[in-house]
mmCIF file of the C-alpha atoms, coordinates in Angstrom:
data_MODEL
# 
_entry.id   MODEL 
# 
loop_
_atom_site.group_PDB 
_atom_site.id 
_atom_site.type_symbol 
_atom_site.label_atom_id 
_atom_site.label_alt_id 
_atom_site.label_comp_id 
_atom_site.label_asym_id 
_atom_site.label_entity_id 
_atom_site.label_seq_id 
_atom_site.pdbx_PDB_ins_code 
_atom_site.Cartn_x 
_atom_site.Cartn_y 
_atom_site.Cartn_z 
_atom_site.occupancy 
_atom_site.B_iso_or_equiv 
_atom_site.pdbx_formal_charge 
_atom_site.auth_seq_id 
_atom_site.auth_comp_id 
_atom_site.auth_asym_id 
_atom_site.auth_atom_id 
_atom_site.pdbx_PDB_model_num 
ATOM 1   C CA . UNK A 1 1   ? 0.893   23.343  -2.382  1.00 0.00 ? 1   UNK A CA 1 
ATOM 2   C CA . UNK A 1 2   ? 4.618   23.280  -2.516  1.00 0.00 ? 2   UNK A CA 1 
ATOM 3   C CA . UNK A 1 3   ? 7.293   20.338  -2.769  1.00 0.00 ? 3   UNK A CA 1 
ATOM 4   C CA . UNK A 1 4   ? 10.602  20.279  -0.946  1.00 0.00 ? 4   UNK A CA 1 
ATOM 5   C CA . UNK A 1 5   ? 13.799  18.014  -1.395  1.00 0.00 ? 5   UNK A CA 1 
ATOM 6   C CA . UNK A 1 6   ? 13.074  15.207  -3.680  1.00 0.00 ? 6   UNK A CA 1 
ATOM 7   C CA . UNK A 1 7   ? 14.531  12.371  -3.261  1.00 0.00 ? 7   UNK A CA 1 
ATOM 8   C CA . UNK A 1 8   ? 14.871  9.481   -5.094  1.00 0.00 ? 8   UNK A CA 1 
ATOM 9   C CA . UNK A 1 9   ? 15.219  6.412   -2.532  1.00 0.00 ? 9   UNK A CA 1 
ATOM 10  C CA . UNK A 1 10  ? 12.043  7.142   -0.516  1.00 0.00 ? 10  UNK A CA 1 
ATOM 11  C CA . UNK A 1 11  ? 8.444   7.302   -1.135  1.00 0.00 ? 11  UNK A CA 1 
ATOM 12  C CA . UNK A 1 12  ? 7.086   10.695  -1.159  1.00 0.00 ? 12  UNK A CA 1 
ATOM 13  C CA . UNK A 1 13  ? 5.693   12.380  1.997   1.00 0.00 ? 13  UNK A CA 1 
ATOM 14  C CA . UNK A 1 14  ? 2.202   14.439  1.525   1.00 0.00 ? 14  UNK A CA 1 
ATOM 15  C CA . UNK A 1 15  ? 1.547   16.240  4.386   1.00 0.00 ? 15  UNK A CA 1 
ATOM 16  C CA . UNK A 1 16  ? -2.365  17.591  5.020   1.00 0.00 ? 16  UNK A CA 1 
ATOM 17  C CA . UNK A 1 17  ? -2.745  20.037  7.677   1.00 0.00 ? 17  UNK A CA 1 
ATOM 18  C CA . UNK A 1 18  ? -4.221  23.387  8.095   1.00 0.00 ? 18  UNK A CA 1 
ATOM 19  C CA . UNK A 1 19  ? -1.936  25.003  10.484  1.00 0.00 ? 19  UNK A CA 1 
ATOM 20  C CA . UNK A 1 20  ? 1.387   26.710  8.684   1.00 0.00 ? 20  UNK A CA 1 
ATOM 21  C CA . UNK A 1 21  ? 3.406   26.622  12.306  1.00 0.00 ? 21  UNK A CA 1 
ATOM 22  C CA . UNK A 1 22  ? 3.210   22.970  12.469  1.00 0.00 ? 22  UNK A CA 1 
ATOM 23  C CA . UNK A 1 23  ? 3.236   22.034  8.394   1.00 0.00 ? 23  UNK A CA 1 
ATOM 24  C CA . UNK A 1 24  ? 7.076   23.844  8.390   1.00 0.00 ? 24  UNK A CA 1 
ATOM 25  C CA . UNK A 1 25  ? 8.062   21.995  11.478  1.00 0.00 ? 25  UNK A CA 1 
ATOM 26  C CA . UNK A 1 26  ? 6.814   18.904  9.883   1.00 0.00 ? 26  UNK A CA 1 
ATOM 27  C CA . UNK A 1 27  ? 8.591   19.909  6.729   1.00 0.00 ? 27  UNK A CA 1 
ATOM 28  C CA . UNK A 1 28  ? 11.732  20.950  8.159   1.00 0.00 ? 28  UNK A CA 1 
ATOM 29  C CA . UNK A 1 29  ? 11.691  17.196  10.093  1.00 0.00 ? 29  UNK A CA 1 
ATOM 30  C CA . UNK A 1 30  ? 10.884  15.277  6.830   1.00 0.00 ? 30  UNK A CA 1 
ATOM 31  C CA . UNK A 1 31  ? 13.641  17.295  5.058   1.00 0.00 ? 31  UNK A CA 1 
ATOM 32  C CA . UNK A 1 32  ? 15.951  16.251  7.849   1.00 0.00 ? 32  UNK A CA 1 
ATOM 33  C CA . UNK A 1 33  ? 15.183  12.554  7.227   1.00 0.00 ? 33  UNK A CA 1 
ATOM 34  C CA . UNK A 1 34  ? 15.525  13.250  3.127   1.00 0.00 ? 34  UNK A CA 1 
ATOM 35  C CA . UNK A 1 35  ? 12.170  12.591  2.574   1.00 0.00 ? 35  UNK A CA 1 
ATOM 36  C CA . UNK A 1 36  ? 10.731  14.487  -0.187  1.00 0.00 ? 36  UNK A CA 1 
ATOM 37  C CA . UNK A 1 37  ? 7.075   16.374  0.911   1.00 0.00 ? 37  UNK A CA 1 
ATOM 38  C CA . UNK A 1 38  ? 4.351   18.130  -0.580  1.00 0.00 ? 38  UNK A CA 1 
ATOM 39  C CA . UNK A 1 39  ? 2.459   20.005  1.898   1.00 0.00 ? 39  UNK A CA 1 
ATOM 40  C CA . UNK A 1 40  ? -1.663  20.359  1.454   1.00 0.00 ? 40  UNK A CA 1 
ATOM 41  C CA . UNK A 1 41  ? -3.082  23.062  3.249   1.00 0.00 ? 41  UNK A CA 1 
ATOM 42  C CA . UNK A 1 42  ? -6.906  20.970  2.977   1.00 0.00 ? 42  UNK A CA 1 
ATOM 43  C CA . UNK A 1 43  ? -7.765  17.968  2.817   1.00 0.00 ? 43  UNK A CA 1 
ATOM 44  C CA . UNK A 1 44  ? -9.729  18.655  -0.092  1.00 0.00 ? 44  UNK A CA 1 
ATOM 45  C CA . UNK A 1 45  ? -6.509  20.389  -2.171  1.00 0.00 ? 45  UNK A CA 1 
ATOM 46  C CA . UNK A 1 46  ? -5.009  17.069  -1.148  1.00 0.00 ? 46  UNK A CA 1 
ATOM 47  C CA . UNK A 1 47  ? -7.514  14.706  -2.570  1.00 0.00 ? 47  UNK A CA 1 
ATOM 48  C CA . UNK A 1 48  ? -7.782  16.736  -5.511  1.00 0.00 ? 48  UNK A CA 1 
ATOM 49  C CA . UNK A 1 49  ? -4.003  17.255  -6.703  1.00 0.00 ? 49  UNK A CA 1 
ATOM 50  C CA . UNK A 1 50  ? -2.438  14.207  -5.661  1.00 0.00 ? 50  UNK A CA 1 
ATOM 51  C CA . UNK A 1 51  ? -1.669  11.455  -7.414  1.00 0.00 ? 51  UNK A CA 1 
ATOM 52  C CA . UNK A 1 52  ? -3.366  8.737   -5.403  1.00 0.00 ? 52  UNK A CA 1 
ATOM 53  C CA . UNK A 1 53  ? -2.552  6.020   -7.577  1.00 0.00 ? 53  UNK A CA 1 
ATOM 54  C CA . UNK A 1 54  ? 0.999   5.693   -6.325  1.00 0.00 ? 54  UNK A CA 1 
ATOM 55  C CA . UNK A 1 55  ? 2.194   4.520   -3.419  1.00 0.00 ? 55  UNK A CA 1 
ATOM 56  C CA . UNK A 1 56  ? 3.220   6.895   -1.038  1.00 0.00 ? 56  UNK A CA 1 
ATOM 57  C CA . UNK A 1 57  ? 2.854   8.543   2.729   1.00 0.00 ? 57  UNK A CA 1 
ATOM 58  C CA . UNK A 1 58  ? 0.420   11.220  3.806   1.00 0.00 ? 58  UNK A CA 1 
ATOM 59  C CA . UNK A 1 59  ? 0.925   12.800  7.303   1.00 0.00 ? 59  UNK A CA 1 
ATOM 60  C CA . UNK A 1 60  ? -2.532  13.581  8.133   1.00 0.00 ? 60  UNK A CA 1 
ATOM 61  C CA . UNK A 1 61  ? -4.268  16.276  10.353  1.00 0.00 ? 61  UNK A CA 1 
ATOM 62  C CA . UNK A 1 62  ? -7.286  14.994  12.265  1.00 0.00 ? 62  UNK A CA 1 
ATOM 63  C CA . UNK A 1 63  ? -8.704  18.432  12.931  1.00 0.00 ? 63  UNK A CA 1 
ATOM 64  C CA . UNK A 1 64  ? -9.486  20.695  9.630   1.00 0.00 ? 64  UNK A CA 1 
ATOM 65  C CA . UNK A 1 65  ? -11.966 22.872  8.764   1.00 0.00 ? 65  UNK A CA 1 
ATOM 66  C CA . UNK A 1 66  ? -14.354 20.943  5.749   1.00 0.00 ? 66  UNK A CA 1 
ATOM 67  C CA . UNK A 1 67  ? -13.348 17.747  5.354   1.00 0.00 ? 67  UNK A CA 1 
ATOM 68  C CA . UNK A 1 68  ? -11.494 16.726  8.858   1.00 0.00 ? 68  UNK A CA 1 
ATOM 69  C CA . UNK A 1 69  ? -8.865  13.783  8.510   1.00 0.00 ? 69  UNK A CA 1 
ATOM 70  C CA . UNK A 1 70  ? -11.579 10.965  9.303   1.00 0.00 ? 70  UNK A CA 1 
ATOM 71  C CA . UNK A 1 71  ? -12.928 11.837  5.988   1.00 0.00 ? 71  UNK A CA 1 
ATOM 72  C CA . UNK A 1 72  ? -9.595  11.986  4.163   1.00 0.00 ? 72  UNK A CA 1 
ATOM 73  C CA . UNK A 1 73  ? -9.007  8.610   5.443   1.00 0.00 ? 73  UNK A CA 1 
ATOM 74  C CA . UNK A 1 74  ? -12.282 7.621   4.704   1.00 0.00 ? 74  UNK A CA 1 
ATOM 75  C CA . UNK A 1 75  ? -12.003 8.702   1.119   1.00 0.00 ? 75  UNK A CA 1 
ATOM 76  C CA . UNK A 1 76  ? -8.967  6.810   1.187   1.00 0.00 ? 76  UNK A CA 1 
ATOM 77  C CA . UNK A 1 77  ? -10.193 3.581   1.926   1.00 0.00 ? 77  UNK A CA 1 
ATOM 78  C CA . UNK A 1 78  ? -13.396 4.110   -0.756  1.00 0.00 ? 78  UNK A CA 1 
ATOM 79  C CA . UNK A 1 79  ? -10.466 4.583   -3.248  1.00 0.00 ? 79  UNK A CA 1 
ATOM 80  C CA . UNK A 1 80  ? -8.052  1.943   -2.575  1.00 0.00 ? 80  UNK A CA 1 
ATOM 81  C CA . UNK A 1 81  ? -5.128  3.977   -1.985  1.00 0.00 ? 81  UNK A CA 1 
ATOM 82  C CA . UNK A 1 82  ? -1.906  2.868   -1.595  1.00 0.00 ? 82  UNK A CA 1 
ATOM 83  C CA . UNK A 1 83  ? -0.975  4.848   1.147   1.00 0.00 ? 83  UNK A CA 1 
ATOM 84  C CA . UNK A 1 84  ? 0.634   4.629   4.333   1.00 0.00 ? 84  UNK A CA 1 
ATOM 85  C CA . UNK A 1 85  ? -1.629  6.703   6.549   1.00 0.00 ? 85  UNK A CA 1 
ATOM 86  C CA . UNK A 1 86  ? 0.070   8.758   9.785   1.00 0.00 ? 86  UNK A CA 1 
ATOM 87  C CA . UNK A 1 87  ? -2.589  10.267  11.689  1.00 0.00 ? 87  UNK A CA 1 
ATOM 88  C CA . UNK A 1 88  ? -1.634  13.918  13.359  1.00 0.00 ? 88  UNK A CA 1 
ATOM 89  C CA . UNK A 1 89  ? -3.295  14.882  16.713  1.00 0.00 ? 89  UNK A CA 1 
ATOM 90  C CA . UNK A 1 90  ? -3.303  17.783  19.054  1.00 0.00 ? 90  UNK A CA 1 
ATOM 91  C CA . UNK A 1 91  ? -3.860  17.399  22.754  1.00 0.00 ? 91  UNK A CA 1 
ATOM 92  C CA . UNK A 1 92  ? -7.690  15.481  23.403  1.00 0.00 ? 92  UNK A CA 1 
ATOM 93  C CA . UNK A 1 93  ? -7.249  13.601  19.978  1.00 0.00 ? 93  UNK A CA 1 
ATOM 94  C CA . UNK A 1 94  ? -5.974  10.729  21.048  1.00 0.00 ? 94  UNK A CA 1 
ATOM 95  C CA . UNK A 1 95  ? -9.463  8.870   20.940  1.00 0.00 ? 95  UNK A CA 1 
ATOM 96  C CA . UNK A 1 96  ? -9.630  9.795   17.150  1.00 0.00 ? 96  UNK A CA 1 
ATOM 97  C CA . UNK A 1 97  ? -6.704  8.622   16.391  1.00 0.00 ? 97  UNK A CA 1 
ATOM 98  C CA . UNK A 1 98  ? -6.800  5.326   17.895  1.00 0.00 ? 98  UNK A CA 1 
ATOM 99  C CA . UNK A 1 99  ? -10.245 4.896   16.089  1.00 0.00 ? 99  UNK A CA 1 
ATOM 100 C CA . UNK A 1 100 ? -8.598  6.110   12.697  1.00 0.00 ? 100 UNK A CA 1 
ATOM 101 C CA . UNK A 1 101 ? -5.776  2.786   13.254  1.00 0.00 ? 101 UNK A CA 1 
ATOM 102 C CA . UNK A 1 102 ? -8.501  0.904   13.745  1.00 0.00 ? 102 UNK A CA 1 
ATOM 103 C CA . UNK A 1 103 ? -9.419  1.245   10.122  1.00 0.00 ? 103 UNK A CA 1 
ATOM 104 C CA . UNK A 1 104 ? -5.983  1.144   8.924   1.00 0.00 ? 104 UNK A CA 1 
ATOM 105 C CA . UNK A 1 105 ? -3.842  3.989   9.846   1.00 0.00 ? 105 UNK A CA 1 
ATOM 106 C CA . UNK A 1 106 ? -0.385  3.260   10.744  1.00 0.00 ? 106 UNK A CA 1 
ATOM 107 C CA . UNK A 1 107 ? 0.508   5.301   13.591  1.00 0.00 ? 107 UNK A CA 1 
ATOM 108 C CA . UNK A 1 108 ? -0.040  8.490   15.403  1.00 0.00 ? 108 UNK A CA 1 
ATOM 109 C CA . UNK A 1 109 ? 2.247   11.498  16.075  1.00 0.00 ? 109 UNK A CA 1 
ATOM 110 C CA . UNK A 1 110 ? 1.369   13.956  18.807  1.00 0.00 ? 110 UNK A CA 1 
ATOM 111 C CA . UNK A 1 111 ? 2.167   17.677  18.269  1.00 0.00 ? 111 UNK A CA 1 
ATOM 112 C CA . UNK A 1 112 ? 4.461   18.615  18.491  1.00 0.00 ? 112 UNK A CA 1 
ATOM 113 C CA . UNK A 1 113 ? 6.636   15.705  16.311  1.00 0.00 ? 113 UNK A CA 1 
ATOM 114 C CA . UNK A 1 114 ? 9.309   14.609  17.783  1.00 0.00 ? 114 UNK A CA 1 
ATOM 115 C CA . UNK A 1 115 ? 11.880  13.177  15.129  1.00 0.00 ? 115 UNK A CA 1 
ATOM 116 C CA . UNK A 1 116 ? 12.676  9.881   16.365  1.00 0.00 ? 116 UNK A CA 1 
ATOM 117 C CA . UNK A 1 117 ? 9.033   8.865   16.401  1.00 0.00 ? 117 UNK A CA 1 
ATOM 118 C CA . UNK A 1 118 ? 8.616   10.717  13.008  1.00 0.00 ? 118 UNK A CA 1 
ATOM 119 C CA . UNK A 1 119 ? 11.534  8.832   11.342  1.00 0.00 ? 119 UNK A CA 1 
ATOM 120 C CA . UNK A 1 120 ? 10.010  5.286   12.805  1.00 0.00 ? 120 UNK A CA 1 
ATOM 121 C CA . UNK A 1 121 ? 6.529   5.868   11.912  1.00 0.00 ? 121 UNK A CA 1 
ATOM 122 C CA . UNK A 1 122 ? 7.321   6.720   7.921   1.00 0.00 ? 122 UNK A CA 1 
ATOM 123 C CA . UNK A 1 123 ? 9.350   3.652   7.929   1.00 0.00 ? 123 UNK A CA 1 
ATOM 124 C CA . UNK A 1 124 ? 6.330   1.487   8.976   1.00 0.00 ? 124 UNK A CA 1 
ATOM 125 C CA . UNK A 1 125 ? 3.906   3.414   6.589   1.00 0.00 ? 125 UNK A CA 1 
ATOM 126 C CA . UNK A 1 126 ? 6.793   3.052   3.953   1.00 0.00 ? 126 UNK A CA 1 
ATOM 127 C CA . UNK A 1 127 ? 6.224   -0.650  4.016   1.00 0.00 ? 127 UNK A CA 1 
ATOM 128 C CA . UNK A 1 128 ? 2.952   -0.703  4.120   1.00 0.00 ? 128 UNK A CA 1 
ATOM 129 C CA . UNK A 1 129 ? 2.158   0.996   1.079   1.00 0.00 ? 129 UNK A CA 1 
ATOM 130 C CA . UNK A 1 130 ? 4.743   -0.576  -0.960  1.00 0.00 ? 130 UNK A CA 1 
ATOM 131 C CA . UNK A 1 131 ? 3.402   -3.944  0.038   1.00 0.00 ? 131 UNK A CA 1 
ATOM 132 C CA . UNK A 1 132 ? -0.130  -2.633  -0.750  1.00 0.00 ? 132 UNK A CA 1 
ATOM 133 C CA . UNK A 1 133 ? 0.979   -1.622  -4.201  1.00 0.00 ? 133 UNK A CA 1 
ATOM 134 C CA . UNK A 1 134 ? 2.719   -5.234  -4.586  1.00 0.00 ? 134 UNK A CA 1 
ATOM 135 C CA . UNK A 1 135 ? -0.741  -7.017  -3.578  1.00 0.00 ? 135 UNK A CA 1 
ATOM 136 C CA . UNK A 1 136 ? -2.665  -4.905  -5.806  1.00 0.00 ? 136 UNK A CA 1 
ATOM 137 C CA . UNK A 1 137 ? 0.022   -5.402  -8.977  1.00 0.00 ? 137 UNK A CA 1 
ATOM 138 C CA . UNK A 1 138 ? -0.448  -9.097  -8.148  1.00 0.00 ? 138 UNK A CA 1 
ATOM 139 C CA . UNK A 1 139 ? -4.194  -8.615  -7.891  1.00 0.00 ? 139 UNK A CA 1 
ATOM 140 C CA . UNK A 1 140 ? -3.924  -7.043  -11.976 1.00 0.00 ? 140 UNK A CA 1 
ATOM 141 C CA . UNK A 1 141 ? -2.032  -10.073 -13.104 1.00 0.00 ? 141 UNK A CA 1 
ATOM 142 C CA . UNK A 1 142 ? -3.425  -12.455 -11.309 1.00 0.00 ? 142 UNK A CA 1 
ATOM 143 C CA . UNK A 1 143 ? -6.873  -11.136 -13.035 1.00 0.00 ? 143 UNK A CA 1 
ATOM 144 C CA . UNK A 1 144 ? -5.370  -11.928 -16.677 1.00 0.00 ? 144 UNK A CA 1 
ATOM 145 C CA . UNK A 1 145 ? -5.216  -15.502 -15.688 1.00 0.00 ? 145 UNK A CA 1 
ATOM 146 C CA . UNK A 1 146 ? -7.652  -18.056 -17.665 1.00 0.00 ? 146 UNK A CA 1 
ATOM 147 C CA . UNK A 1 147 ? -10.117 -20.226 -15.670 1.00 0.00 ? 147 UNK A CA 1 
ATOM 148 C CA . UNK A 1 148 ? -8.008  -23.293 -15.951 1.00 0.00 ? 148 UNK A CA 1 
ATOM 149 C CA . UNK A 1 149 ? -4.932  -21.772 -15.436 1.00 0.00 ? 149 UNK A CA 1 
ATOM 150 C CA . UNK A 1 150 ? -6.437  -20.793 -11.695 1.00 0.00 ? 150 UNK A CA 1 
ATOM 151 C CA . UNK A 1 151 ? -7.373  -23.891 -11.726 1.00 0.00 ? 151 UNK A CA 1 
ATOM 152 C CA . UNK A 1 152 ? -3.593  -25.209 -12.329 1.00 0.00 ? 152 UNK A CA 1 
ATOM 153 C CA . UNK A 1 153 ? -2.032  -22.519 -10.045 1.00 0.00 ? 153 UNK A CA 1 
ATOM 154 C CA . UNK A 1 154 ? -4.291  -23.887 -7.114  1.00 0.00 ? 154 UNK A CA 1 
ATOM 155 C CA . UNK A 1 155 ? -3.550  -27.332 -7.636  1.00 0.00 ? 155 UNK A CA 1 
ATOM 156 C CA . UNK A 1 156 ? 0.778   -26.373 -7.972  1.00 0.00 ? 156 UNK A CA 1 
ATOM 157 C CA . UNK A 1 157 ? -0.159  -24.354 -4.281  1.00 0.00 ? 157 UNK A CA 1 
ATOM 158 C CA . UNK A 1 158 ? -1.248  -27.652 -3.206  1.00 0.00 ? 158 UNK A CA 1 
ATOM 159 C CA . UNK A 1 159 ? 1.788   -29.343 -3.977  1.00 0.00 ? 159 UNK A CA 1 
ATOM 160 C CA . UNK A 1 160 ? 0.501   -31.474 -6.871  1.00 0.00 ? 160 UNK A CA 1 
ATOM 161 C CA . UNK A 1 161 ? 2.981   -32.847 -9.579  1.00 0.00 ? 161 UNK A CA 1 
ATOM 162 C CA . UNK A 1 162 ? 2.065   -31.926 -13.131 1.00 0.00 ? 162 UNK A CA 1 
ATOM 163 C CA . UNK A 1 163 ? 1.030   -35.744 -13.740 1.00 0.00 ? 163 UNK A CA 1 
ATOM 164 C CA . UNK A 1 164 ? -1.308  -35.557 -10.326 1.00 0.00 ? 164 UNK A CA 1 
ATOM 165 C CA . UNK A 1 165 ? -2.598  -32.019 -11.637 1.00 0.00 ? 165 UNK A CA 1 
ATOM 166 C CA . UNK A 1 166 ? -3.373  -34.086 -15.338 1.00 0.00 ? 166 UNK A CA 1 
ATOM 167 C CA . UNK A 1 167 ? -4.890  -37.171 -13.602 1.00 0.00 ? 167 UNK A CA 1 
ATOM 168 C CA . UNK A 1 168 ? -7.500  -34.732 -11.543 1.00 0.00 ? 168 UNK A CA 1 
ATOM 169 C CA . UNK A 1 169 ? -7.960  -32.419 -14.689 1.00 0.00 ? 169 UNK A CA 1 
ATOM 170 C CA . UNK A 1 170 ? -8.125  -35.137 -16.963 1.00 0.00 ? 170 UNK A CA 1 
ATOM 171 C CA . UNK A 1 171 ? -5.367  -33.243 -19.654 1.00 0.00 ? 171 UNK A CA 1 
ATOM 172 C CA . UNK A 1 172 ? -2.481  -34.590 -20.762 1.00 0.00 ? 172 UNK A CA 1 
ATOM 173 C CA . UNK A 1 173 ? 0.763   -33.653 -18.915 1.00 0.00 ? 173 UNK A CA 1 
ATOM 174 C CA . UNK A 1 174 ? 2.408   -31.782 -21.524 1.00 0.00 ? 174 UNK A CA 1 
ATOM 175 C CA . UNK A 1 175 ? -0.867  -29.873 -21.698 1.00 0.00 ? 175 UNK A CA 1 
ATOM 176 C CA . UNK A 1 176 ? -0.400  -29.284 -17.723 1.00 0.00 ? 176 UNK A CA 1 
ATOM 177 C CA . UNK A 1 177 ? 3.552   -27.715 -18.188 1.00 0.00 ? 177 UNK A CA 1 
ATOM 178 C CA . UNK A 1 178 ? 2.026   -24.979 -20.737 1.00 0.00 ? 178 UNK A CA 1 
ATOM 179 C CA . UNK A 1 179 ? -0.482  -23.923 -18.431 1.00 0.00 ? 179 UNK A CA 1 
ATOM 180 C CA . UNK A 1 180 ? 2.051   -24.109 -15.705 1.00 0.00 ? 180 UNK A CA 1 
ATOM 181 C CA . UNK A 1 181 ? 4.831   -21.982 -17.849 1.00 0.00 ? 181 UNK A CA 1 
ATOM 182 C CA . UNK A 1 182 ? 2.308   -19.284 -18.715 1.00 0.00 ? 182 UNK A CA 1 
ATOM 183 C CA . UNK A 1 183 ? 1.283   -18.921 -14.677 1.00 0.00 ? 183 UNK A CA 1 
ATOM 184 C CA . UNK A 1 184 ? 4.427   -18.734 -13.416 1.00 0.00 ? 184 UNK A CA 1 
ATOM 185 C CA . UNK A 1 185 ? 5.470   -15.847 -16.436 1.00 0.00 ? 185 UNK A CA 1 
ATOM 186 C CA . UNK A 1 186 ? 1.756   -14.247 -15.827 1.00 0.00 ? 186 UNK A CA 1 
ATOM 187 C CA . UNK A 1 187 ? 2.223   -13.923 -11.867 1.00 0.00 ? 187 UNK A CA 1 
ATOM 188 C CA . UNK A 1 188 ? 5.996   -12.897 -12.620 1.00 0.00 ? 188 UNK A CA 1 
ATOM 189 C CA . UNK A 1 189 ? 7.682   -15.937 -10.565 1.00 0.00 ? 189 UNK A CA 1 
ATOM 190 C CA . UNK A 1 190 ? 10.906  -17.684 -11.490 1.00 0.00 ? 190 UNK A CA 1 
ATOM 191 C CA . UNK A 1 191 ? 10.013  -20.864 -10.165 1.00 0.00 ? 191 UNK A CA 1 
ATOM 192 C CA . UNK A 1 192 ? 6.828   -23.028 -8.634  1.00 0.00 ? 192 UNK A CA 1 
ATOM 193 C CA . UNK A 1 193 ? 7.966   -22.321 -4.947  1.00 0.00 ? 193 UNK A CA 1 
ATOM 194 C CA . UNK A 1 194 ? 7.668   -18.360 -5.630  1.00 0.00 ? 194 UNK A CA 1 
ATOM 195 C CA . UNK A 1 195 ? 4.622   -18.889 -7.888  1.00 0.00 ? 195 UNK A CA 1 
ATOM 196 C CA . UNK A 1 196 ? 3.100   -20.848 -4.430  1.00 0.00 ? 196 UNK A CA 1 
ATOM 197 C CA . UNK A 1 197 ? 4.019   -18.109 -2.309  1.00 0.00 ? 197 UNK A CA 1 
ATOM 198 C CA . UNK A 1 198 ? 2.509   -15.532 -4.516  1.00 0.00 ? 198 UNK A CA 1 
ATOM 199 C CA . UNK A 1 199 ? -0.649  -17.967 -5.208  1.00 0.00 ? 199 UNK A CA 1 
ATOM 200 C CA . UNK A 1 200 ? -0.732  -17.905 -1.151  1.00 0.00 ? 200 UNK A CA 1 
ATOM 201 C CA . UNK A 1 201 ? -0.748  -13.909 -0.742  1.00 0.00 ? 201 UNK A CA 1 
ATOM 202 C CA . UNK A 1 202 ? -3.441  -13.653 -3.120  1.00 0.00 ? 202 UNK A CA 1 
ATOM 203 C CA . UNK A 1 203 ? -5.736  -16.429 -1.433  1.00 0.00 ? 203 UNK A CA 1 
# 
């Protein structure tokens, strides 16, 4: 495993793949584009040493000896991983790597990469796992919310008043603003119309 130009404005880059020729061409691409990159020689190395509760990008070899890409990706998945997943083929992989988007892969790259594909598909993946690690931060404080304050968050996604959500919950409507002030600083909203949105991306 070694690291290569970090960089501060990007999500990091793990690259998995077996083959040295085409890791440093993959490196010297990423380092090109600024991205910073650690390079995993296995796919087991990877899932061991990285820190796979962070959002990030992993370039990903389908073939490997041991545990091939499909079953990096597949571990992936079991975990919950916030990452955007780039799938790496040689020539005849194709049909792999269409299966592997099918479960939630971003893109993939034939070998050899060329940069301007490269540069597009870490944007994609980029954005992916950020918004995956946005969802599941939402998920977390969504999860401290009390019964009736779900309740109450529903009802403001709904586009009830607080003195229609205290006529349906039978409360009083000063009762209905607490409930309504602790959502909104729970879900981390400034107002109702973000707390809706965010009340609609977790629905």
């Amino acid at each position: 495993m070694t690291a290569d130009n970090p960089s501060s404005h990007r999500l990091p880059v793990h690259l998995v793949d077996d083959d040295a020729g085409v890791a440093d061409a993959c490196r010297y691409l990423l380092a090109e584009l600024d991205h910073a990159v650690t390079y995993w020689s296995s796919g087991e190395a990877f899932l061991a040493g990285a820190k796979l509760d962070e959002p990030a990008i992993v370039l990903l070899d389908m073939r490997m000896p041991g545990l091939d890409g499909a079953g990096v990706h597949a571990e992936l998945r079991q975990r919950e991983a916030c990452l955007g997943v780039i799938i790496l083929t040689g020539h005849g992989d194709i049909d792999m790597a269409v299966e592997q988007m099918k479960v939630g892969a971003i893109d993939f790259l034939q070998k050899p990469v060329a940069a301007a594909a490269l540069a597009a598909a870490l944007e994609t993946a980029g954005q992916r796992a950020r918004q995956c690690a946005a969802d599941r931060d939402l998920a977390h404080r969504a999860a401290a919310l009390s019964a009736r304050e779900r309740e109450i968050a529903d009802l403001i996604c709904r586009g009830l008043t607080n003195r229609d959500i205290g006529t349906a919950l039978s409360i009083a409507v000063r009762t209905v603003e607490v409930h309504r002030a602790r959502v909104v600083d729970k879900l981390g909203a400034t107002n109702s119309a973000e707390l809706a949105a965010l009340w609609q991306r977790l629905r």
